Coordinates of C-alpha atoms and ligand atoms in Angstrom, one line a residue:
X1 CA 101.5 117.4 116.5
X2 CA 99.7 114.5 118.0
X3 CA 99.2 111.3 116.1
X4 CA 96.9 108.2 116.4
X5 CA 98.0 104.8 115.0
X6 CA 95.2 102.5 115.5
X7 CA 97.2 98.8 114.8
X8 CA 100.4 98.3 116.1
X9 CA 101.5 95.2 113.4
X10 CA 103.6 95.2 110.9
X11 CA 102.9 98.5 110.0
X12 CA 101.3 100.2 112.6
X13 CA 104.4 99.7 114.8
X14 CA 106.6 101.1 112.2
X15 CA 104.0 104.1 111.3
X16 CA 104.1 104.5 114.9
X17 CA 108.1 104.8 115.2
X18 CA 108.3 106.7 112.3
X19 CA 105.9 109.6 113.3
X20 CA 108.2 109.2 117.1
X21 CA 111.2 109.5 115.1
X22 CA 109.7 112.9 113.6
X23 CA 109.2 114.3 117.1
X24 CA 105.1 113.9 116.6
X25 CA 103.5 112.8 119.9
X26 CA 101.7 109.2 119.3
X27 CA 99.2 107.3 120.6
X28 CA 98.9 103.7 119.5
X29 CA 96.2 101.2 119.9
X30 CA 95.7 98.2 119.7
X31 CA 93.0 95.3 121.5
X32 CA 95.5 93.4 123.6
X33 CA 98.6 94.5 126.2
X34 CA 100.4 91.3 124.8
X35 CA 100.3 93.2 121.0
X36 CA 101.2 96.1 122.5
X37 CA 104.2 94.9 124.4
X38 CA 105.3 93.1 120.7
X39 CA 105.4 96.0 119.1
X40 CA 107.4 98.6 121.9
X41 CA 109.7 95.4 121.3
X42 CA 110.0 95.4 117.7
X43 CA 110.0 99.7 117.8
X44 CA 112.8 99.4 120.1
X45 CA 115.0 97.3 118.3
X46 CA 114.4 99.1 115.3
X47 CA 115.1 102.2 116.6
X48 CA 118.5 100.8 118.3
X49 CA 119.4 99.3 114.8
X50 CA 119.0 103.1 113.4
X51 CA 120.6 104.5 116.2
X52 CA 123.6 102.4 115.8
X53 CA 123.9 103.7 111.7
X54 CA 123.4 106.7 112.6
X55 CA 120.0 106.9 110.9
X56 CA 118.5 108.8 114.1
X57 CA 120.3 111.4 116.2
X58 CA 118.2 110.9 119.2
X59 CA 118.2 107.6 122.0
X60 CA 115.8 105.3 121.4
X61 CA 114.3 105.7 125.0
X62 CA 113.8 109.1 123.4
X63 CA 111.8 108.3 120.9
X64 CA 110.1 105.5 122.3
X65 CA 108.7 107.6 125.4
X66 CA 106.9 110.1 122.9
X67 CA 104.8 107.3 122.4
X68 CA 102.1 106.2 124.6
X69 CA 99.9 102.8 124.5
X70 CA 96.3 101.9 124.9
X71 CA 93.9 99.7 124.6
X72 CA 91.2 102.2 124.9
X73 CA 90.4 104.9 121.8
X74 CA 90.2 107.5 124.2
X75 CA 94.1 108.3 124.7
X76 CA 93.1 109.4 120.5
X77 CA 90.8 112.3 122.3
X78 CA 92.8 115.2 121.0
X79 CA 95.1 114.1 118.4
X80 CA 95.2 116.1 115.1
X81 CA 95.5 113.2 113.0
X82 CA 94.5 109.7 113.2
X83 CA 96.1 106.8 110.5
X84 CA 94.2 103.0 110.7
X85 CA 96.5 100.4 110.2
X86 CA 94.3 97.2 111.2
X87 CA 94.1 94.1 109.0
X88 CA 92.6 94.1 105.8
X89 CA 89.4 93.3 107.1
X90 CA 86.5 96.1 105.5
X91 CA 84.2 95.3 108.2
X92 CA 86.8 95.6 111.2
X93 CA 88.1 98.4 109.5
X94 CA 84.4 100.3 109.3
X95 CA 84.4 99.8 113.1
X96 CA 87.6 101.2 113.6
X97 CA 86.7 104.5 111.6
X98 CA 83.8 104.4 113.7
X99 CA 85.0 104.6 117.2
X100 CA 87.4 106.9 115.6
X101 CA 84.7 108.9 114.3
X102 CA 83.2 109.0 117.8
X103 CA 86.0 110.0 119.7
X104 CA 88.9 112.4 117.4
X105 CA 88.2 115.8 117.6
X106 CA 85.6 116.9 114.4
X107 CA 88.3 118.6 112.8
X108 CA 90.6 116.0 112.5
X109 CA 91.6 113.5 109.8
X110 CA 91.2 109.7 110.0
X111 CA 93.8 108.1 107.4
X112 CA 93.9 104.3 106.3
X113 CA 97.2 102.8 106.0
X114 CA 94.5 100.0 103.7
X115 CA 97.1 98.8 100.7
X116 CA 93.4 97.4 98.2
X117 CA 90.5 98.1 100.3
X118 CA 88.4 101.6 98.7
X119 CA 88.5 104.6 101.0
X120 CA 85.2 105.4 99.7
X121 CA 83.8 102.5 101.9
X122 CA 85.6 103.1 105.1
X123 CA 85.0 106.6 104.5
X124 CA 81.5 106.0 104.8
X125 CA 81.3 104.3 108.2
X126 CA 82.1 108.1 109.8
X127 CA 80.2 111.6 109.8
X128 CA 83.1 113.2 108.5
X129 CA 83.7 111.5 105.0
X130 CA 85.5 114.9 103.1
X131 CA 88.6 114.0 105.7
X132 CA 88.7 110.5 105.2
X133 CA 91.8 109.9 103.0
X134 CA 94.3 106.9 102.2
X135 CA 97.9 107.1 103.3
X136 CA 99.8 104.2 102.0
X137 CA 103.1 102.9 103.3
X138 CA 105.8 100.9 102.9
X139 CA 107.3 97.9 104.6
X140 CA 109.8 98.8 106.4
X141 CA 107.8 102.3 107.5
X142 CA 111.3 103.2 109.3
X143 CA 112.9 102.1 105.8
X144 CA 110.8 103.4 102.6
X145 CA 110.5 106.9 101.8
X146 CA 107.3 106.3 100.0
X147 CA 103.6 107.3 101.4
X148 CA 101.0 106.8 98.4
X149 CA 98.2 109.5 99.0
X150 CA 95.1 108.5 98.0
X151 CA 91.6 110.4 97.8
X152 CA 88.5 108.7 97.8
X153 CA 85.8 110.8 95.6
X154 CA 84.9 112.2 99.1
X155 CA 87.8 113.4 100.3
X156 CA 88.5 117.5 100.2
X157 CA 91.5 119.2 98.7
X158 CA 92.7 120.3 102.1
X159 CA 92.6 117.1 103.3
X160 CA 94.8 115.9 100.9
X161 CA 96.7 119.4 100.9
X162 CA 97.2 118.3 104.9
X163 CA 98.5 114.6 104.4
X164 CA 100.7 115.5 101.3
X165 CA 102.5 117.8 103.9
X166 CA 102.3 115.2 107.1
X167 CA 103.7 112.7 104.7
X168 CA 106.6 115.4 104.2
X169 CA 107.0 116.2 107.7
X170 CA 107.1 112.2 108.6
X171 CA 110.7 112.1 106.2
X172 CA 108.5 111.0 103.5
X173 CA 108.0 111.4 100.0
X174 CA 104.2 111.3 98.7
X175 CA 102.7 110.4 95.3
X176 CA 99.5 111.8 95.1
X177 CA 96.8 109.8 92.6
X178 CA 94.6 111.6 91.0
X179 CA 92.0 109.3 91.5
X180 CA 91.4 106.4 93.6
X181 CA 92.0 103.1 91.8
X182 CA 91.9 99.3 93.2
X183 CA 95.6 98.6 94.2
X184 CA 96.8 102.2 94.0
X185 CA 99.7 102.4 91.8
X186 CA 102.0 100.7 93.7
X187 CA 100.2 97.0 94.8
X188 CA 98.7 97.3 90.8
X189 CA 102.7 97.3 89.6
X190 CA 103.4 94.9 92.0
X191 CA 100.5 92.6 91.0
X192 CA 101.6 92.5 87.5
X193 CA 105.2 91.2 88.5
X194 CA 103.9 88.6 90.8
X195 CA 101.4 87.6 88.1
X196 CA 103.9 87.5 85.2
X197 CA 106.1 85.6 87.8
X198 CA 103.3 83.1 88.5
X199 CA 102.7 82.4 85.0
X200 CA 106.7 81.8 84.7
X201 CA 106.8 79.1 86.6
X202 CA 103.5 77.4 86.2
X203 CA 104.2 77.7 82.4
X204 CA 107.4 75.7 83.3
X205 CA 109.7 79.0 81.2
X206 CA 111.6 79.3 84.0
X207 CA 112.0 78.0 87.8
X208 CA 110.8 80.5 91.3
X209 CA 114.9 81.0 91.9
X210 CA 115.3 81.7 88.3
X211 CA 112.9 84.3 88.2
X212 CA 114.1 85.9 91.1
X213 CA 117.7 85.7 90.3
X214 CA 116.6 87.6 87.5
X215 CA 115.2 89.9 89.3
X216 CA 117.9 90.7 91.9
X217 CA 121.1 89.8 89.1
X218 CA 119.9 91.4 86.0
X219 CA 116.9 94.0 87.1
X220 CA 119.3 94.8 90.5
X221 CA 116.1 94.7 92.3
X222 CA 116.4 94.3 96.1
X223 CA 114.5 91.4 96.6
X224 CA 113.5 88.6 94.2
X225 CA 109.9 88.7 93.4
X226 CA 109.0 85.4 95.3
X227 CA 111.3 86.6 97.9
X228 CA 109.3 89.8 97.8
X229 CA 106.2 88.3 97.9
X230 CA 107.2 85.9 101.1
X231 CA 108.6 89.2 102.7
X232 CA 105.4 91.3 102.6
X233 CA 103.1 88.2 103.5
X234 CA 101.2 85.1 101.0
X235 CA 98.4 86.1 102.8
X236 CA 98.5 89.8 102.2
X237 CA 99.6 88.7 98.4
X238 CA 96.3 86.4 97.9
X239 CA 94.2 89.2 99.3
X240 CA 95.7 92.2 97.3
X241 CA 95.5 90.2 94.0
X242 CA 91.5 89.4 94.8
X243 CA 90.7 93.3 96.0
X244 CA 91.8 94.2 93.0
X245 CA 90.7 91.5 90.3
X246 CA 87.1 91.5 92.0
X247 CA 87.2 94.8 91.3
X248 CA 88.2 94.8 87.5
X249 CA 91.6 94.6 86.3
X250 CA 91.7 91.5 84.2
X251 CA 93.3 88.1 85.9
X252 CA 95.7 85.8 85.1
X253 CA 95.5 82.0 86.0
X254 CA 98.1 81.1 89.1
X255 CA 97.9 78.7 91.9
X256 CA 101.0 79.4 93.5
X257 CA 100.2 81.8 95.7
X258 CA 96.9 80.6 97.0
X259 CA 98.5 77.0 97.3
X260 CA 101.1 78.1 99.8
X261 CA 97.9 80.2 102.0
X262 CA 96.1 77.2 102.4
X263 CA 99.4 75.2 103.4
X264 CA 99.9 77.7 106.1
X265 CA 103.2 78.7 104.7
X266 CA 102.8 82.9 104.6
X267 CA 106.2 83.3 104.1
X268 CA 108.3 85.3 106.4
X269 CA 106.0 86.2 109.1
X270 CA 105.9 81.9 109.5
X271 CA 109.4 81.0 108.7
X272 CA 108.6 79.4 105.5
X273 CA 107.0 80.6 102.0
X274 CA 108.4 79.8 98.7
X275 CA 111.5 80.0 100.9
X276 CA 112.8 78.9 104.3
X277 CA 113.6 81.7 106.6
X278 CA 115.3 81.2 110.1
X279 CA 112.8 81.6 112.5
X280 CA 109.2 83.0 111.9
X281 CA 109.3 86.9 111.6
X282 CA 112.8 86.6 110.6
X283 CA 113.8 88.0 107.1
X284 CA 117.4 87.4 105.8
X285 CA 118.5 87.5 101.9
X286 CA 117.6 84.2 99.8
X287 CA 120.6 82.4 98.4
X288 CA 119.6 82.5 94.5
X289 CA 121.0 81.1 91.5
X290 CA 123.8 83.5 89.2
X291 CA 122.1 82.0 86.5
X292 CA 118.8 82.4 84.5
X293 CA 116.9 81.4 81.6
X294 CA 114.3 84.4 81.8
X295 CA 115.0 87.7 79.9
X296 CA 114.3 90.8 82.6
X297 CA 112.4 92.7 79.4
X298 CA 110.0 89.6 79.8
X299 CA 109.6 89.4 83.8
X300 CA 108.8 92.9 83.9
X301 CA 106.3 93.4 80.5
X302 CA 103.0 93.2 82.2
X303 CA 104.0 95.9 85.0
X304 CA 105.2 98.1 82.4
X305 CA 101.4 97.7 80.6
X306 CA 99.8 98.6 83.9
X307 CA 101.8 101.5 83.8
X308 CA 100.8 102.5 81.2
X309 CA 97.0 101.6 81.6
X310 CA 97.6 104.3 84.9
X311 CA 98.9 107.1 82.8
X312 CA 96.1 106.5 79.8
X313 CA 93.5 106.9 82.4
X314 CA 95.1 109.9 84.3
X315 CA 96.0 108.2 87.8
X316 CA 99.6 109.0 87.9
X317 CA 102.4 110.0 85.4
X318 CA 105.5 108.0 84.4
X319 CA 107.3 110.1 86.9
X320 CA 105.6 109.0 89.7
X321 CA 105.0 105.6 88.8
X322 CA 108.9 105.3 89.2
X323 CA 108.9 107.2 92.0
X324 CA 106.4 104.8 94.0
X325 CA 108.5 102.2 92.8
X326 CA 111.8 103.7 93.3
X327 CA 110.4 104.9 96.6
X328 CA 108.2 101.8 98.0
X329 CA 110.2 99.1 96.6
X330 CA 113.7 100.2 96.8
X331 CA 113.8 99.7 93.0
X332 CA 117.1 100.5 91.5
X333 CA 115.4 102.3 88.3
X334 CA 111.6 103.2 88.0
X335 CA 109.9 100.4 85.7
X336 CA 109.4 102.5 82.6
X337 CA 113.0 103.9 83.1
X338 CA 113.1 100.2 82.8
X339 CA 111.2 100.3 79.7
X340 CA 112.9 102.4 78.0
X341 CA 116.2 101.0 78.5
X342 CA 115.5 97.3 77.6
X343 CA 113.3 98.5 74.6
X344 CA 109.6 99.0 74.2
X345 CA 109.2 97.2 71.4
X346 CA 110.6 94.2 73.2
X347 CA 108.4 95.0 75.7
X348 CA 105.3 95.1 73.3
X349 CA 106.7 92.0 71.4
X350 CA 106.8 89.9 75.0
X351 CA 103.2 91.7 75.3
X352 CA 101.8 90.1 72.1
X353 CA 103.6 86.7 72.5
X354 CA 101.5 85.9 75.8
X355 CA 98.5 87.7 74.5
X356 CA 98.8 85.5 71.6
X357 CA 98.5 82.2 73.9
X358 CA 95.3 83.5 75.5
X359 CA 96.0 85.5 78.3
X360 CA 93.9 88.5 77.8
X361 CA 95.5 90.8 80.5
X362 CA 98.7 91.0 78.2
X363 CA 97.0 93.1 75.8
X364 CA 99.5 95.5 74.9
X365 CA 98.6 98.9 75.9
X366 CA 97.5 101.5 72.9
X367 CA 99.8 103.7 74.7
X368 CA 102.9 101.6 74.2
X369 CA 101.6 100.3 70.6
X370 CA 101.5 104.1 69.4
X371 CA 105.1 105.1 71.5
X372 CA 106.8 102.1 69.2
X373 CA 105.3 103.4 66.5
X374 CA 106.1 106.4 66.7
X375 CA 109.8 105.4 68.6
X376 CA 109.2 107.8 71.8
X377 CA 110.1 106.8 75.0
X378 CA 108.5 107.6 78.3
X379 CA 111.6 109.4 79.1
X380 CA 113.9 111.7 76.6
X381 CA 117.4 110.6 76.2
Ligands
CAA401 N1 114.2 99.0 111.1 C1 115.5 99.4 111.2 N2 116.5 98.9 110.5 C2 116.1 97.9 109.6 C3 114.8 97.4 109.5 C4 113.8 98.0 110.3 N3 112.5 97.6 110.3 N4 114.8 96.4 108.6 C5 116.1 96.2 108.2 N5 116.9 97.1 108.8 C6 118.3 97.3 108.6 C7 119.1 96.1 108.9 O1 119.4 96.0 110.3 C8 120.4 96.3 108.1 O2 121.3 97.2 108.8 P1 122.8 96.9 108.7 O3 123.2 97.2 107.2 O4 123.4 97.9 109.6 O5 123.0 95.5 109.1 C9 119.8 97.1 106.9 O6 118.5 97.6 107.2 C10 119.7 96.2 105.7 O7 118.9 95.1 106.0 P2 119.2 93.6 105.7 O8 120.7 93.4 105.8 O9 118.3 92.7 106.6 O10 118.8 93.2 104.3 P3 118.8 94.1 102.9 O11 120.1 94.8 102.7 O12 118.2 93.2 101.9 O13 117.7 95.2 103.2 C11 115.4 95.8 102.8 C12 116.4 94.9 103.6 C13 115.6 97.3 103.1 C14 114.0 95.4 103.4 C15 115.6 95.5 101.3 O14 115.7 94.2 101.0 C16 114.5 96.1 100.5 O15 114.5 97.3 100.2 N6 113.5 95.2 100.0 C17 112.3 95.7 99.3 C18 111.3 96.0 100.3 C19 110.0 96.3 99.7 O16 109.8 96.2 98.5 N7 109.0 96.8 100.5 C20 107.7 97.2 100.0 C21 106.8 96.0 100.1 S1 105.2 96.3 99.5 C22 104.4 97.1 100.7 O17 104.9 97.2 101.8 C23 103.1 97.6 100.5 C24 101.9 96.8 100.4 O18 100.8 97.3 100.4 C25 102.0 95.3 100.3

């Protein structure tokens, strides 16, 4: 199998590595030779780093000489699969599909690693728009099981039959939406967490350490959700919450995030976000607070109401909701395993309360209204 990863960033390096890793043959692109040469660096060392846990059987130099570098689409000539991983740019990106359009052969499928932008609209800068299809990682690739598979309304059951079973083939676990939604499911959970964060703090109910420390100390998440947020990038944050507000789901007020983009301060990827990291591109754990005055039911009562605004409109079940966030966030618990456990009817009563001081995207769910009615959980006992 022969792979092309257009963007070797962040995620395109890791996508890269992880398709090596599964013995695929890869071609990676990028514009520049000094990119390039960044990512073999940051493949290699994370391939010695899983070498030395025992993570991967083979050498590194294996692995790393499966995968071949170019500046030029044409090394993508004969490749059976092609995944765009290029920043979240819908113009850049429609040229990307383009030349990839041009030169993969016809029968081929051209993924998007996009985590807001609509496959519909990249789709439709190529002749071949039924095998257009979003595939969705996580950051760390090498790390999280998770590939969200997403279809746009052109995109053919085979396709999807095809990238379900790459996904598999690449060590990974897919979730498959039924149809395609802003955010998927796993940047719409997230978005409701970092909103409900937001308006923590800006409401002055709790401080940024507090609410992560409840976060990591009482939700055993890996990451606080500041932490989390400087991890995966402010600027990525800003644009992810705008893609997907632009494009309907209701908004709540928060200058946080936006503050900190215009500051320069991106979070890890600069050294410094809501936290201070020690050196730019250099992640290690935030030193948080035992203590804090925010309840996890609370922190968490806005992603359980996207959840359930996903299953009422038949993207994805409660299964996989916790599985996208068990598998692309390293959560301990899915969020409505969460649910149920702290109570929905504390989770509806934190609903109202925030609802009742004018924040209309806390409108409890008629889903979770009816299940405390009624006393059902998303899960039986
Ligand atoms: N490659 C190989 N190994 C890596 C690695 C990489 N890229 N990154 C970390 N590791 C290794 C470390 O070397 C370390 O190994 P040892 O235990 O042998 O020292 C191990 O993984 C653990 O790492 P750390 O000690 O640095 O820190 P940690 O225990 O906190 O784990 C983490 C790091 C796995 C990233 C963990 O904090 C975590 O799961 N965080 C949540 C990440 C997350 O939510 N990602 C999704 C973001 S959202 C997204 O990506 C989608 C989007 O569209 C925005």
């Amino acid at each position: 199998m022969q792979i092309a990863v257009v963007g070797s960033g962040t995620m395109g390096h890791g996508i890269a590595e992880v398709a090596a890793i599964s013995g695929m043959e890869v071609k990676l692109i990028d514009v520049s030779w000094d990119i390039l040469n960044r990512a073999k660096e940051r493949m290699t060392d994370s391939l010695k780093r899983l070498y030395e846990r025992g993570v991967i059987k083979d050498s590194p130099d294996s692995i790393m000489s499966l995968i071949e570098m170019s500046v030029s689409y044409d090394v993508a000539k004969s490749v059976d699969f092609a995944i765009e991983a290029v920043p979240e740019i819908l113009d850049l990106k429609r040229k990307v599909f383009n030349e990839l359009d041009k030169v993969v052969p016809k029968e081929s499928i051209l993924a998007t690693n996009t985590s807001s932008i609509p496959i519909s609209d990249v789709a439709e800068a190529t002749s071949r728009k039924q095998k257009v299809i979003g595939m969705h990682f996580f950051n760390p690739p090498p790390l999280m099981k998770l590939v969200e598979v997403i279809p746009s309304k052109y995109t053919s059951e085979e396709t999807v039959d095809f990238t379900v079973d790459l996904s598999k083939k690449m060590g990974k676990t897919p979730v498959r939406l039924r149809v395609e939604v802003p955010g998927f499911v796993s940047n719409r959970i997230f978005l409701r967490l970092l909103q409900e964060a937001c308006r923590e703090v800006e409401a002055g109910e709790a401080t940024i350490e507090e609410v992560d420390s409840t976060a990591r100390n009482k939700l055993n998440l890996p990451m606080g959700i500041f932490e989390l947020a400087d991890y995966v990038g402010l600027d990525v944050v800003v644009d992810l919450w705008k893609v997907i507000v632009e494009r309907g789901a209701s908004d709540v007020k928060c200058s946080s995030f936006k503050r900190k983009v215009e500051a320069k301060e991106l979070g890890v990827k600069t050294g410094k976000g809501f936290y201070t990291y020690p050196s730019p591109g250099k992640y290690s754990k935030v030193k948080l607070p035992q203590e804090s005055r925010l309840k996890p039911e609370r922190l968490i009562s806005l992603a359980v109401n996207e959840g359930a605004w996903l299953i009422e409109n038949d993207i994805v079940n409660a299964h996989e909701i916790d599985t996208v966030m068990k598998l692309g966030f390293n959560f301990p618990k899915g969020i409505m395993e969460m649910a149920d456990s702290l109570g929905l009817e504390n989770i509806v009563n934190n609903l109202k309360g925030i609802y009742n001081l004018g924040y209309k995207a806390y409108e409890p769910n008629p889903i979770l209204l009816n299940m405390v009615s009624s006393g059902a959980k998303f899960y039986k006992a």
